[in-house]
mmCIF file of C-alpha atoms in Angstrom:
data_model
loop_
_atom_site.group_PDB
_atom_site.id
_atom_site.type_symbol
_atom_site.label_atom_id
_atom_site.label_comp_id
_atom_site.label_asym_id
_atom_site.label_seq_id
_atom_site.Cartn_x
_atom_site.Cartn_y
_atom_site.Cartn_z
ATOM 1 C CA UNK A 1 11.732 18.866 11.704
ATOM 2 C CA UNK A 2 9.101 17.167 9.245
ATOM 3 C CA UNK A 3 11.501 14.441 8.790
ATOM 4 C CA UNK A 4 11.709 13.590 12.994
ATOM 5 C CA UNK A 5 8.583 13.932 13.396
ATOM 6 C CA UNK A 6 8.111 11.082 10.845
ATOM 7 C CA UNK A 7 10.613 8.713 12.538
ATOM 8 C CA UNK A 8 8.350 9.381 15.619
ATOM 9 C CA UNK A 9 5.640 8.697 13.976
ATOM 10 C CA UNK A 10 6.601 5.162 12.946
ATOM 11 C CA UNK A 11 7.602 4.246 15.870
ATOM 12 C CA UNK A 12 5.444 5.676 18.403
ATOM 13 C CA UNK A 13 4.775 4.885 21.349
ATOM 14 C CA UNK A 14 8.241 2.530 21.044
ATOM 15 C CA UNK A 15 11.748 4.107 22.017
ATOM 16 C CA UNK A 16 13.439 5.501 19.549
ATOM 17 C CA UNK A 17 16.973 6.676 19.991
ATOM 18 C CA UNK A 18 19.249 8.926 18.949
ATOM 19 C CA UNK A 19 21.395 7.202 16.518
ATOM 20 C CA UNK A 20 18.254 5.954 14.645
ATOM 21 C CA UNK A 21 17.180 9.419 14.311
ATOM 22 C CA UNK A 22 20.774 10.348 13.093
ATOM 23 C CA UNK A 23 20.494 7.423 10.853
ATOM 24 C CA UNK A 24 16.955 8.804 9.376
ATOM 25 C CA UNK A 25 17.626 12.279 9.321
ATOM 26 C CA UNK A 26 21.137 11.890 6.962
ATOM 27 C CA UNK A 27 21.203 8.007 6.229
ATOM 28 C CA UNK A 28 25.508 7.534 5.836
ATOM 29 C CA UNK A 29 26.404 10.867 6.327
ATOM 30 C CA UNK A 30 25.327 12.808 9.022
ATOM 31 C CA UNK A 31 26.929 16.562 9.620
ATOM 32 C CA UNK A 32 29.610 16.477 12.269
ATOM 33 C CA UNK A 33 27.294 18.102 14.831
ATOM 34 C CA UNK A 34 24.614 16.050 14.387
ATOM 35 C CA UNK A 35 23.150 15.243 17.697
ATOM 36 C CA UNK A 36 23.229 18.896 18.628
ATOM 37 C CA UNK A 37 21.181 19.249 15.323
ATOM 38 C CA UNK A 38 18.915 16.629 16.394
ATOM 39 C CA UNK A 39 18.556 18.436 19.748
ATOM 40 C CA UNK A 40 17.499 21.136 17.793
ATOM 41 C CA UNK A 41 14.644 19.418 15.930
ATOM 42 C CA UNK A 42 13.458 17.832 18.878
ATOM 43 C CA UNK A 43 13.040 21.297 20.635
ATOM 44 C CA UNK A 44 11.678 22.622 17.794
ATOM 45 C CA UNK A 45 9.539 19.722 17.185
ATOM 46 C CA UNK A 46 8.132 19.530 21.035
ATOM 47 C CA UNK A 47 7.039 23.831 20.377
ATOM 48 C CA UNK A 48 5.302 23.172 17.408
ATOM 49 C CA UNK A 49 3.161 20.431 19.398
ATOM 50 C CA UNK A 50 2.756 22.822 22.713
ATOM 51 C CA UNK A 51 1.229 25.555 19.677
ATOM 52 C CA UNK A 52 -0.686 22.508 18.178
ATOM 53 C CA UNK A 53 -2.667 21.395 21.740
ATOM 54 C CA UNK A 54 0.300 19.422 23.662
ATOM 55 C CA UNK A 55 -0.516 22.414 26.405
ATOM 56 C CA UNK A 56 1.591 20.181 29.287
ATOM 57 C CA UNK A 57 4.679 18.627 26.466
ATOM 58 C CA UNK A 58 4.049 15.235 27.248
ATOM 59 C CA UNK A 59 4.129 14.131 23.970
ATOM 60 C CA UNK A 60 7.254 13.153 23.432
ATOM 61 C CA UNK A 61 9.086 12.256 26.563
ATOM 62 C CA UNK A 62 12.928 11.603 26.999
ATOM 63 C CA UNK A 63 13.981 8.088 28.353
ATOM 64 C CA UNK A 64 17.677 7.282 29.145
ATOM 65 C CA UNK A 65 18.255 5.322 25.807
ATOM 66 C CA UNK A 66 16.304 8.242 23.422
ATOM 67 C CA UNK A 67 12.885 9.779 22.916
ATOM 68 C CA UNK A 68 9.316 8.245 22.644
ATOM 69 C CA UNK A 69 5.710 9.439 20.732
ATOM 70 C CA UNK A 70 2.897 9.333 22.701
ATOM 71 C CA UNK A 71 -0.642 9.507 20.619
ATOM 72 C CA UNK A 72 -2.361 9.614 23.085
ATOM 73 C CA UNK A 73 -6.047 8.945 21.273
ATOM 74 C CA UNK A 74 -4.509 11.373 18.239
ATOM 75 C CA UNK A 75 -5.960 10.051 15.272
ATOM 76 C CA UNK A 76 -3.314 8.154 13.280
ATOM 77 C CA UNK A 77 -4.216 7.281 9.472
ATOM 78 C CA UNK A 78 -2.052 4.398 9.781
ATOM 79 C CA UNK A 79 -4.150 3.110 12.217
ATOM 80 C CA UNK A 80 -7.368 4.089 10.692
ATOM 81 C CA UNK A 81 -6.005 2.620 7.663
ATOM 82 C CA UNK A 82 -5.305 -1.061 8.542
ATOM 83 C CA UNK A 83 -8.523 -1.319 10.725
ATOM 84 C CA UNK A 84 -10.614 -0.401 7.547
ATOM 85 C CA UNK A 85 -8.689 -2.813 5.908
ATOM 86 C CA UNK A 86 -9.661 -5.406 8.869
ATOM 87 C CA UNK A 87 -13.313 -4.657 8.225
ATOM 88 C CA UNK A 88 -13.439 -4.943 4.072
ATOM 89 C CA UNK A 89 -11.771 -7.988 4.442
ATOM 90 C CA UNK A 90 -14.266 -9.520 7.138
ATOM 91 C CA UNK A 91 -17.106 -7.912 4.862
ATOM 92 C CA UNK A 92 -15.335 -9.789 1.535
ATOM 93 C CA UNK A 93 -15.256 -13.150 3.413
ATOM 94 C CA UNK A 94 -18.665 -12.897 4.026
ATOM 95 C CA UNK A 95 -20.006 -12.021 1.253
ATOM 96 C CA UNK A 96 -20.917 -8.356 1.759
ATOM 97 C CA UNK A 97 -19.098 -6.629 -1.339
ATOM 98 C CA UNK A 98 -21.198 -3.219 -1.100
ATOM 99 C CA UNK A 99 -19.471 -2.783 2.311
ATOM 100 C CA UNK A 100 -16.614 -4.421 1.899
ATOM 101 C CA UNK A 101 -16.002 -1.728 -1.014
ATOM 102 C CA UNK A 102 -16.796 1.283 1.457
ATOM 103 C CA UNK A 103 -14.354 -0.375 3.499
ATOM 104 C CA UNK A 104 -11.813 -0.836 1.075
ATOM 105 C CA UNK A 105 -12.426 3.124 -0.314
ATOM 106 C CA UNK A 106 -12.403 4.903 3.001
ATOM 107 C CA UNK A 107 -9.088 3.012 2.967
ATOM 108 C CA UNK A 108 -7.599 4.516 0.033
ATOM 109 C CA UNK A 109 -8.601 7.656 1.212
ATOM 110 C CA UNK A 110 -6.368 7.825 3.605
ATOM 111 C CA UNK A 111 -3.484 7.402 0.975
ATOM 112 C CA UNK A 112 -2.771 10.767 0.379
ATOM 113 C CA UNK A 113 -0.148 10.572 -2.279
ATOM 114 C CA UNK A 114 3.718 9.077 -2.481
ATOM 115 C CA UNK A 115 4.224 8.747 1.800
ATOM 116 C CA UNK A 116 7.071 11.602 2.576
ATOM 117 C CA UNK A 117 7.577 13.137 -1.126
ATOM 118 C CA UNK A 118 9.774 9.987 -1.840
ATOM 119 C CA UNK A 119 12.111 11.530 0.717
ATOM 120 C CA UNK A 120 12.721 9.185 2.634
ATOM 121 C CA UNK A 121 16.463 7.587 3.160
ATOM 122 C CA UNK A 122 17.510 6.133 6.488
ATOM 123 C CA UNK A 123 16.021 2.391 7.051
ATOM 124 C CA UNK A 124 12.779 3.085 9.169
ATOM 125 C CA UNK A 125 11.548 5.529 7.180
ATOM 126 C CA UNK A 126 12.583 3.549 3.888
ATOM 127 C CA UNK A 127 10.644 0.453 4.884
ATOM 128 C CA UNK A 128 7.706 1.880 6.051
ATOM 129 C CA UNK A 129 6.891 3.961 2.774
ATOM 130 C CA UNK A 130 7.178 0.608 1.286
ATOM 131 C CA UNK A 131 4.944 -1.106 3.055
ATOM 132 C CA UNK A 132 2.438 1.441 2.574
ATOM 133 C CA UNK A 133 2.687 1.705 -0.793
ATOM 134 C CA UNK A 134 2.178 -2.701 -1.011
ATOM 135 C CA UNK A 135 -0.643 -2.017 1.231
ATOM 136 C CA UNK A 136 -2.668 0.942 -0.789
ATOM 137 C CA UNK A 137 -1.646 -1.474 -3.575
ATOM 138 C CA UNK A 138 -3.192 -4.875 -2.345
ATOM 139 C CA UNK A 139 -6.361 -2.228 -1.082
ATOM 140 C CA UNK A 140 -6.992 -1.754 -4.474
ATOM 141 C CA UNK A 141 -6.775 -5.418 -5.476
ATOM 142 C CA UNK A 142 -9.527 -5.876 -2.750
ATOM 143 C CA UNK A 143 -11.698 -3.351 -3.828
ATOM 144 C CA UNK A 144 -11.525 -4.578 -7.394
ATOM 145 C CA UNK A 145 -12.702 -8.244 -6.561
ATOM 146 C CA UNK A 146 -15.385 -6.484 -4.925
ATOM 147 C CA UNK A 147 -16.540 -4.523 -7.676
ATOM 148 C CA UNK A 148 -16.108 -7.748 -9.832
ATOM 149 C CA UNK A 149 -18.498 -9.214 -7.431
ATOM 150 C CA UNK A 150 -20.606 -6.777 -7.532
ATOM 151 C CA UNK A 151 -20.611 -7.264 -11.570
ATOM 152 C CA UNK A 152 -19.395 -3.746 -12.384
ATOM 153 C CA UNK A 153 -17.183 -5.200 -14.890
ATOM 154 C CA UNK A 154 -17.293 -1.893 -17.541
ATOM 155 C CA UNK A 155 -15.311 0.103 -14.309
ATOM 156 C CA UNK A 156 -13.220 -2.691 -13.452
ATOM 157 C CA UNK A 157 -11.608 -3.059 -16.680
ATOM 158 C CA UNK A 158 -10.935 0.754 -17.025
ATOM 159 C CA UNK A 159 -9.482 1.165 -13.290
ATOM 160 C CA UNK A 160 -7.050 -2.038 -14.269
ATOM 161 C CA UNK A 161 -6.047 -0.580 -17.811
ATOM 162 C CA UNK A 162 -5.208 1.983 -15.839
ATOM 163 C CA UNK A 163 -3.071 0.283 -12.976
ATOM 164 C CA UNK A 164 -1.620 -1.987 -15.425
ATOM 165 C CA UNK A 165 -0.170 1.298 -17.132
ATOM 166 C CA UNK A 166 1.136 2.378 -13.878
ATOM 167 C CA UNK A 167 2.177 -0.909 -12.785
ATOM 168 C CA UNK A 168 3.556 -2.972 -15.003
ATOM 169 C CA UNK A 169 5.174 -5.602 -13.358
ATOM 170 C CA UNK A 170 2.444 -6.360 -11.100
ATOM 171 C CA UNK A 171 0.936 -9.410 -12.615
ATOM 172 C CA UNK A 172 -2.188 -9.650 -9.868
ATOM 173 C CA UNK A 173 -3.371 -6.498 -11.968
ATOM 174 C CA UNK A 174 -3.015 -8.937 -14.845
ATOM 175 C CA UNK A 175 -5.248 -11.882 -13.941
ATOM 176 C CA UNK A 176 -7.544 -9.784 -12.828
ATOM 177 C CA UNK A 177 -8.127 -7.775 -15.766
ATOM 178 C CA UNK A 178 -8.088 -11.339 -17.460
ATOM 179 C CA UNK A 179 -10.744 -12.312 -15.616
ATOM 180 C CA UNK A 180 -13.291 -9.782 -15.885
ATOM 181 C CA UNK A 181 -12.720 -9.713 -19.655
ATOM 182 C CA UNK A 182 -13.215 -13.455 -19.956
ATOM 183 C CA UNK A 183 -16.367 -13.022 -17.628
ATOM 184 C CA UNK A 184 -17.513 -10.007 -20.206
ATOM 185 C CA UNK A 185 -17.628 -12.455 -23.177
ATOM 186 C CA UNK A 186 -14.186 -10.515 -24.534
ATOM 187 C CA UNK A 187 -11.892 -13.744 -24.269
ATOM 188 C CA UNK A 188 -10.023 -12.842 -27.116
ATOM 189 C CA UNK A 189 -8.656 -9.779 -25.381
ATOM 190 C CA UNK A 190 -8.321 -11.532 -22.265
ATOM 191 C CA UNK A 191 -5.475 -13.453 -23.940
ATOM 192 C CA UNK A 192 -3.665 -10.636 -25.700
ATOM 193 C CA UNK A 193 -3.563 -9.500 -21.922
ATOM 194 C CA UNK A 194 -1.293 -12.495 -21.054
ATOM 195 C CA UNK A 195 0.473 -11.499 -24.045
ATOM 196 C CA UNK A 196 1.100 -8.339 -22.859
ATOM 197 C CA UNK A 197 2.391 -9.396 -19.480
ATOM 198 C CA UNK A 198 4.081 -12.223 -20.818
ATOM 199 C CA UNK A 199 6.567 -9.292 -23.574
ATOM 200 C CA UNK A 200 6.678 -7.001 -20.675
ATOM 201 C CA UNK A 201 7.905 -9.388 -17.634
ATOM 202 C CA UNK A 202 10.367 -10.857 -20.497
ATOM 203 C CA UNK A 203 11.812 -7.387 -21.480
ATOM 204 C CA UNK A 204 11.989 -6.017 -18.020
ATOM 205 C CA UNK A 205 12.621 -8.927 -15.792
ATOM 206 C CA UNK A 206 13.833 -11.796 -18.379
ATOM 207 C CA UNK A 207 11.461 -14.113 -16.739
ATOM 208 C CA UNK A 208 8.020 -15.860 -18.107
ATOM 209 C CA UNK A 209 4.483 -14.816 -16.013
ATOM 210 C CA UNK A 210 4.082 -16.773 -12.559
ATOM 211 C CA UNK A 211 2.253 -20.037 -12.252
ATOM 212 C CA UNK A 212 -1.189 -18.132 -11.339
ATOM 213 C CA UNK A 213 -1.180 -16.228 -14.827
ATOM 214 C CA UNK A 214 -0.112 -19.178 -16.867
ATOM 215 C CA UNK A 215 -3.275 -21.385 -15.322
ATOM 216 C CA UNK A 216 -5.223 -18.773 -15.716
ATOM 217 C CA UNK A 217 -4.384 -18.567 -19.376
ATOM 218 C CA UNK A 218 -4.594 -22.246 -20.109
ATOM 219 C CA UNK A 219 -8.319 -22.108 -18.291
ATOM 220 C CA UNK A 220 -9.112 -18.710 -20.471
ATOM 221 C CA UNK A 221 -8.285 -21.004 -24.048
ATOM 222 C CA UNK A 222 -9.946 -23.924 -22.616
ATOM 223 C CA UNK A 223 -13.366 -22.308 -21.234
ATOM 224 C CA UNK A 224 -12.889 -23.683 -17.965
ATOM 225 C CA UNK A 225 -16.028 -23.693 -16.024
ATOM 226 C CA UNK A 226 -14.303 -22.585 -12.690
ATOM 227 C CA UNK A 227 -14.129 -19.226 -14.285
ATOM 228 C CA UNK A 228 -17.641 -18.461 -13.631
ATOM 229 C CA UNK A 229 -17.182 -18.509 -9.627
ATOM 230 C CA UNK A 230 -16.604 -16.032 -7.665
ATOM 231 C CA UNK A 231 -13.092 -14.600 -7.492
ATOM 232 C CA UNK A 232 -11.429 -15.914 -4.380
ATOM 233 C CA UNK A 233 -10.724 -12.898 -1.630
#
């Protein structure tokens, strides 16, 4: 039932029929009674919201070509999520890096773990825990050029140590933890960072850092004044 209700979720408010539920529910190889099984979620599924405040059951209604979510006004972290985003980055832009860094951290909030246990198979449900996890991932790139910004560089370098460790193909994590340590007067260790990316994208991906990293290391051993802006947002 947990696992419709998802596939709702995603696409509420948008038909979704029964073959794409068949396709989330057992990706390429549904039971051979599956769409009486999915009948029985969806009953199951439309009790649980009747005991949960959907008094009249019109949240999910039945259209000739499958079934559709209606929020209604229900709060939807999704939702919440992406308009916080909205308002860091129009606070970043402009300057305001206290409240873009609310923003950014009422955000990440929301994030509440790995989206579905990592149980996710069929294609909808597969692309959308993706896409939140390169979202909660770019939301944390934010909010570190906004602590950077704000000159916090002692807490940005351990929350990127940190990432980096987690993940370490993402060479954004990288520059940025560059950065601050060329900004901190440590330039030495700024370039055993590139070092560091440079063994581990070789080893795991056979390929040399991106074009970003490499200019940033050439203006790291050459002092470049452009250093001292701002980081772009």
């Amino acid at each position: 039932m947990e696992m419709t209700l998802a596939t709702l979720l995603v696409t509420a408010g948008r038909v979704t029929t029964k073959e794409q539920l068949v396709a989330e529910l057992w990706s390429t190889a549904p039971p051979r009674r599956a769409s009486a099984a999915v009948h029985v979620y969806l009953s199951q599924l439309r009790k649980f919201l009747v005991a949960a405040g959907d008094r009249e059951g019109r949240a999910i209604v039945t259209k000739p070509s499958g079934y559709v979510l209606h929020l209604d006004g229900a709060s939807y972290d999704v939702d919440d999520f992406q308009e916080l985003m909205r308002t860091g980055r129009a606070h970043q832009h402009a300057g305001r890096y206290e409240a873009a860094l609310e923003a950014f951290e009422g955000a990440l909030l929301l994030v509440r773990g790995p989206v579905l246990d990592g149980t996710a198979e069929g294609p909808a449900l597969s692309a959308f825990t993706t896409w939140v996890e390169e979202e909660r991932l770019d939301c944390l790139e934010l909010s570190v050029e906004a602590r950077t910004a704000l000159g916090r560089h002692r807490e940005v370098i351990s929350l990127l140590t940190g990432l980096i460790a987690q993940y370490p193909l993402r060479e954004s994590f990288y520059r940025q933890l560059m950065l601050v340590l060329y900004r901190s007067d440590r330039q030495a260790e700024a370039l055993r960072v590139y070092r560091s990316a440079q063994q581990v994208l070789r080893s795991e991906l056979g390929l040399e850092p991106c074009r970003s990293l490499r200019r940033l290391h050439q203006a790291i051993l050459t002092s470049d004044r452009l250093l001292d802006l701002p980081m772009a947002g």
